[in-house]
Coordinates of C-alpha atoms and ligand atoms in Angstrom, one line a residue:
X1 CA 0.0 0.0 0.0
X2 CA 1.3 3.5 -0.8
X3 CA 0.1 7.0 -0.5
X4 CA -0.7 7.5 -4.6
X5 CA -3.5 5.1 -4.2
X6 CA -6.6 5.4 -2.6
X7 CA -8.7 2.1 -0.6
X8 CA -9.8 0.6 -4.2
X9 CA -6.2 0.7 -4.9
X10 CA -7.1 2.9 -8.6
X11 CA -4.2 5.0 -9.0
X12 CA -4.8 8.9 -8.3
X13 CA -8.2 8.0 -6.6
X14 CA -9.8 7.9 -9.9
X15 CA -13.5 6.6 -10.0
X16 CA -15.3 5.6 -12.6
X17 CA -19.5 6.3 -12.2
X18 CA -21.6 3.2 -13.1
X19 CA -24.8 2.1 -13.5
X20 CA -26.5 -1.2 -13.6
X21 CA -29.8 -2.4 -15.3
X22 CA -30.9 -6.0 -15.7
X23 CA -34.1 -7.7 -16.2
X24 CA -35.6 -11.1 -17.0
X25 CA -37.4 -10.0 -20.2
X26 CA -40.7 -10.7 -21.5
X27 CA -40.4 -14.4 -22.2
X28 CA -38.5 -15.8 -19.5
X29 CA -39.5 -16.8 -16.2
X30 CA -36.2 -16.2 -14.4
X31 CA -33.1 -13.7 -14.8
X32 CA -30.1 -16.2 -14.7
X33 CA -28.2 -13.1 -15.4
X34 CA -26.3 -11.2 -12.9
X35 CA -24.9 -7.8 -12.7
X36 CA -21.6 -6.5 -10.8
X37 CA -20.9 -2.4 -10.3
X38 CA -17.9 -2.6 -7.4
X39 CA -15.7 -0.3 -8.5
X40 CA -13.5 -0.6 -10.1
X41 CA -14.9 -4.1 -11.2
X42 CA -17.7 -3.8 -13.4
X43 CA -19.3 -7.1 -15.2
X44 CA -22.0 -9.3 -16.5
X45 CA -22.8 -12.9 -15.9
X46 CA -25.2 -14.9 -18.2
X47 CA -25.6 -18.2 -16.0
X48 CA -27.1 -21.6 -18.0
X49 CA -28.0 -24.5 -16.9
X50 CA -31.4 -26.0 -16.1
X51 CA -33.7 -25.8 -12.9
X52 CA -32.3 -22.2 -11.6
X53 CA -28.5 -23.3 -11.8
X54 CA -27.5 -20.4 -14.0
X55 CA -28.5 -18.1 -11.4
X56 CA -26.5 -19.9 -9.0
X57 CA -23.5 -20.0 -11.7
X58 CA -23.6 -16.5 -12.5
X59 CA -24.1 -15.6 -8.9
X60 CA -21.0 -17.3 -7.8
X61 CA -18.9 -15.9 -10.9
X62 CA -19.6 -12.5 -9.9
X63 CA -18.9 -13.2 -5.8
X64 CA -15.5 -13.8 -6.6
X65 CA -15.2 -10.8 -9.2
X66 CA -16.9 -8.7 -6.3
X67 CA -14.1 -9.9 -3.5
X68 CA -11.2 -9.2 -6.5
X69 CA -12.7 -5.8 -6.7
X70 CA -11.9 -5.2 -2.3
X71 CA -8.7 -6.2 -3.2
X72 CA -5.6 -3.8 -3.5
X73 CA -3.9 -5.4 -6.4
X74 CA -5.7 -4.2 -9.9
X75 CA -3.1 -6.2 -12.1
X76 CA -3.8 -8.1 -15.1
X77 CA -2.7 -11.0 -13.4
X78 CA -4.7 -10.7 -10.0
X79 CA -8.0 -10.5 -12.7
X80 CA -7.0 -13.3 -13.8
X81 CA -6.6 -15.4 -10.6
X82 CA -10.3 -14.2 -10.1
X83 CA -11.8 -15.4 -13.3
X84 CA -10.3 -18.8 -12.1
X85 CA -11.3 -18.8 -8.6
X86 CA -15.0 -18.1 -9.9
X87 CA -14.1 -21.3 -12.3
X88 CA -12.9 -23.1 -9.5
X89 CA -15.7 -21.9 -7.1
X90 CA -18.9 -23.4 -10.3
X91 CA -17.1 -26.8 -10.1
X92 CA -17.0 -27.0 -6.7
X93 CA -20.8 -25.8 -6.0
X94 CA -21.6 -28.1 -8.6
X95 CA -20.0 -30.9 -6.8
X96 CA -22.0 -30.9 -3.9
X97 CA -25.2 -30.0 -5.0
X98 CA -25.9 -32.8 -8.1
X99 CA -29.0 -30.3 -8.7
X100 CA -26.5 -27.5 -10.3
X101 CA -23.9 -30.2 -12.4
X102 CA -23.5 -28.6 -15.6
X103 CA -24.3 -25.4 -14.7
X104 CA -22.0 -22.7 -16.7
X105 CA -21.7 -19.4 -17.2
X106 CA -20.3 -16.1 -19.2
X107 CA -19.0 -13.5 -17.8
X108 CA -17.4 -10.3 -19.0
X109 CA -16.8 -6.9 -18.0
X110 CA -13.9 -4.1 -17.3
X111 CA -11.3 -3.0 -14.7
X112 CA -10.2 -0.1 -13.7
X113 CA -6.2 -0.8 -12.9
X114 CA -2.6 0.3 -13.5
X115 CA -0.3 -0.3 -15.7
X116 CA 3.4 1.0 -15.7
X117 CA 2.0 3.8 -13.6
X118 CA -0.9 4.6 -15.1
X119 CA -4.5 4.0 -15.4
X120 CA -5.8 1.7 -17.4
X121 CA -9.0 -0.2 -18.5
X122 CA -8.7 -4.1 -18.3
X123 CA -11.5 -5.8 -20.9
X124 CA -12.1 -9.3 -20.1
X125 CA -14.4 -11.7 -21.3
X126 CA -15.5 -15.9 -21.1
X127 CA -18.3 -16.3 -23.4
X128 CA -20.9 -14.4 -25.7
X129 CA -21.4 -11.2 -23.3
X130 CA -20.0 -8.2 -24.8
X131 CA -17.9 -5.2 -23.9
X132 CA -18.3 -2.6 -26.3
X133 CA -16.2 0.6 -26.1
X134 CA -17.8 4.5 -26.9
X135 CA -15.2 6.5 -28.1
X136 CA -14.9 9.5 -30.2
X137 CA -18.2 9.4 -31.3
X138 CA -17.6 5.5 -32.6
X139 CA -18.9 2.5 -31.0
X140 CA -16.5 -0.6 -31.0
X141 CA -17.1 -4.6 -29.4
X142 CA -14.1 -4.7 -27.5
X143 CA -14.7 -8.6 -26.7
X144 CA -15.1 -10.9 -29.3
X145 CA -18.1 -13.9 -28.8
X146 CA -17.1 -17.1 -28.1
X147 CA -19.6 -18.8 -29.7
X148 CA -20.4 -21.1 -32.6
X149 CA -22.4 -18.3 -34.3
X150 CA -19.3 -16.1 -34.0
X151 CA -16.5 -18.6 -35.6
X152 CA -19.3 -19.4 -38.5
X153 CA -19.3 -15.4 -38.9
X154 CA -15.0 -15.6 -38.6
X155 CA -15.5 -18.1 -41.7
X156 CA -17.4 -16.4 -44.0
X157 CA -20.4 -18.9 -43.7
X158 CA -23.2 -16.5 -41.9
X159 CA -23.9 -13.0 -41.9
X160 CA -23.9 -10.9 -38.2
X161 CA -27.6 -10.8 -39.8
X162 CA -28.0 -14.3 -39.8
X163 CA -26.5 -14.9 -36.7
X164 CA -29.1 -13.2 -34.6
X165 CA -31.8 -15.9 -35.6
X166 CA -29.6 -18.6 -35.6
X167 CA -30.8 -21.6 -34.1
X168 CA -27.3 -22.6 -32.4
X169 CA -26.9 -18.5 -31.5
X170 CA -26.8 -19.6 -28.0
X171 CA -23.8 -22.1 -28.0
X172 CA -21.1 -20.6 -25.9
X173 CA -17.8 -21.9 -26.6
X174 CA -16.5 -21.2 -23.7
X175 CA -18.1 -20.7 -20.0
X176 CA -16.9 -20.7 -16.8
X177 CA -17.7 -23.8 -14.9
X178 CA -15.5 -26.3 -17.2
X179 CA -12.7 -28.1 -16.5
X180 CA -10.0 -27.5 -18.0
X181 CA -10.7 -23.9 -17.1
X182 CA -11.5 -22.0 -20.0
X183 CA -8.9 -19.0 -20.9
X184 CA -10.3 -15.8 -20.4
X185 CA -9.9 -12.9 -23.7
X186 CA -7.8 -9.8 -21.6
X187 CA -7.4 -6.5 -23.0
X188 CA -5.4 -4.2 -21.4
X189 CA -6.3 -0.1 -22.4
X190 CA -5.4 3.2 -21.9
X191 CA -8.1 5.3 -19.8
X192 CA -8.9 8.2 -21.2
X193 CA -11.7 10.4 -19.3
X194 CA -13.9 10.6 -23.2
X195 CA -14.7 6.8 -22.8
X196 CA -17.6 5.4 -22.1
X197 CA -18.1 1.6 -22.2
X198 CA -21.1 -0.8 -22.0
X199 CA -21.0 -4.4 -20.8
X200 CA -23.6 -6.3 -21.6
X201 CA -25.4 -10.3 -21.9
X202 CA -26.3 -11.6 -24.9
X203 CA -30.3 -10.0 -24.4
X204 CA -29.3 -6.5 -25.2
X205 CA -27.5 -7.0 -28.9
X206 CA -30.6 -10.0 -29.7
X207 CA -32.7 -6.9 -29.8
X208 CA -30.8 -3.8 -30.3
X209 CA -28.1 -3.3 -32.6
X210 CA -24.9 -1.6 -32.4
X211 CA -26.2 2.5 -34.0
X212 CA -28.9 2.4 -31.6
X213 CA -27.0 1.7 -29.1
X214 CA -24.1 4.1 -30.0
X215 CA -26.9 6.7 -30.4
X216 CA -27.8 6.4 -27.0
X217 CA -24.1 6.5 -25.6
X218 CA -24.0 9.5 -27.9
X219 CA -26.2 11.6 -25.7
X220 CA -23.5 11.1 -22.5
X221 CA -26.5 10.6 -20.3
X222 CA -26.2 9.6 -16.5
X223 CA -24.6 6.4 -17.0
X224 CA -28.1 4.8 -14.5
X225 CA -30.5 7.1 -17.5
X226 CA -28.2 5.2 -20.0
X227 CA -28.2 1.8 -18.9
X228 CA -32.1 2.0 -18.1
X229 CA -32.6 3.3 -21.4
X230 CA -31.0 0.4 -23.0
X231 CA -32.8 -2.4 -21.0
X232 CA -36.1 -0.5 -21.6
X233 CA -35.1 -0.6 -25.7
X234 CA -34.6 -4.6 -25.5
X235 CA -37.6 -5.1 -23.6
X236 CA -39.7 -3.2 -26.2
X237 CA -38.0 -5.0 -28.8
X238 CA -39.3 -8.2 -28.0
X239 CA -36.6 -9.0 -24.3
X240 CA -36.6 -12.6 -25.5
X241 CA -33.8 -13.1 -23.4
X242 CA -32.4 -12.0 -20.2
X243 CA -31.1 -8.0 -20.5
X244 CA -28.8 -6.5 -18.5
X245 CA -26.5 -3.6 -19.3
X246 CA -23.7 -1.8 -17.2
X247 CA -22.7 2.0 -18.2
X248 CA -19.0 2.7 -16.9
X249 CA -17.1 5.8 -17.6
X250 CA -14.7 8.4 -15.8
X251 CA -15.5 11.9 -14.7
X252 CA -14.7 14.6 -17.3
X253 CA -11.5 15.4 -15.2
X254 CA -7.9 16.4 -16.2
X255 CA -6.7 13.7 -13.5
X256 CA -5.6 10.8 -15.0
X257 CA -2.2 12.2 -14.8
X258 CA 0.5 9.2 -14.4
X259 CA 1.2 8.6 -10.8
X260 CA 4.7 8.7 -9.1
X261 CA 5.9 5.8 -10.3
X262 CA 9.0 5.3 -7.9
X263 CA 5.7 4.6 -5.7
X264 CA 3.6 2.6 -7.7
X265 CA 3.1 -1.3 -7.1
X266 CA 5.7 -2.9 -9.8
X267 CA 4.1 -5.8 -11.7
X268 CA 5.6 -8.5 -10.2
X269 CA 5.0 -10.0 -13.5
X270 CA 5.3 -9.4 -17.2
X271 CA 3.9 -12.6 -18.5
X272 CA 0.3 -12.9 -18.2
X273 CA 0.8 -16.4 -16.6
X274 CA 0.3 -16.7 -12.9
Ligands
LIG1 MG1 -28.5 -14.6 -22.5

């Protein structure tokens, strides 16, 4: 611990403001999705399984995403540790209640943290939730879907058009709650205070698409106006799915000056690799 950083351990005390929206939809009985604003941890969970177990799934993910978040160390690697833990932590609920086996779930979302002294965004995702980035008046998926829908886009066999009424558009390709643990997509950003960025499950881009959603960005509301006007959009649209939608971005500040970084924690390690 050093003076430059504050109790969340975000270099110069930065905080990003957050909002969180989530709902079960108008065709589904439960929300097996699950939302996380713990700054500076910000994520979405999209549990499967049957008889309530994604709920469970995507509950647990998020616990150990939530504890990460108390913690001082905002490194790459310590995210990391977490997604695994909240691997380690499905398999092991799932062990002793034979009611949850199977039981999976996504999860993606962003970090505030620090790298070589200064602040920067960590993108991570497991799954077919989606981080998208508003920048500079351009919206941009960060993540990229793991799913089969996804790789027959990456092949040139379906349109992102098709894809939306795909009958296999809901096969992950990777979920947490498998063993081997699956490995997690990182990407490590520079924060700038313009940003805003989006997490959200799968319900959101079933029934909005990417300019509607970057016209709403567009109009830098409160990021809880934002997020509720995005969940209120998929519902109208149909909310076939579970929604949920988390608005992150920095205050309009000039602080996101590098900190001292004689001070700052070192990276114990380069390598990504624990
Ligand atoms: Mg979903």
């Amino acid at each position: 611990m050093n003076g430059d950083q504050d109790l969340t351990g975000q270099p110069n005390g930065v905080q990003p403001i957050a909002a969180a929206a989530t709902a079960a939809g108008r065709v589904r009985e439960l929300n097996e999705d699950a939302v996380l604003s713990a700054s500076p941890v910000f994520a979405v969970a999209d549990g499967m399984g049957g008889h309530a177990a994604g709920e469970v799934a995507s509950a647990l993910a998020l616990e150990q995403l939530a504890a990460f978040a108390a913690e001082p160390d905002m490194r790459p690697e310590a995210l990391l540790a977490a997604i695994e833990a909240a691997n380690r932590a499905i398999l092991l609920c799932a062990e002793q209640r034979p009611e949850t086996r199977g039981m999976g779930t996504t999860v993606s979302g962003v970090c505030l943290g620090e790298v070589g002294g200064s602040a920067h965004w960590f993108v991570f995702n497991v799954g077919d939730s989606r981080v998208y980035r508003f920048a500079a008046g351009h919206l941009t998926q960060v993540t990229t879907d793991h799913s089969e829908v996804e790789e027959l886009i990456s092949a040139g066999q379906i349109s992102s058009e098709q894809a939306r009424t795909h009958p296999r558009r809901n096969v992950v390709t990777r979920s947490l709650g498998t063993d081997p643990a699956p490995t997690p997509d990182i990407w490590v950003l520079p924060a700038t205070p313009s940003d805003t960025f989006l997490v959200c499950s799968d319900g959101l881009p079933l029934e909005v698409d990417d300019d509607e959603i970057a016209e709403v960005l567009a109009l830098r509301l409160p990021p809880q106006d934002a997020a509720d006007r995005l969940l209120s959009m998929a519902l109208a649209a149909g909310g076939r799915d579970n929604v949920s939608v988390v608005v992150v971005c920095l205050p309009q500040t000039d602080e996101l000056q590098p900190v001292d970084v004689s001070t700052a924690p070192r990276r114990r390690a380069l390598g990504l690799e624990g």
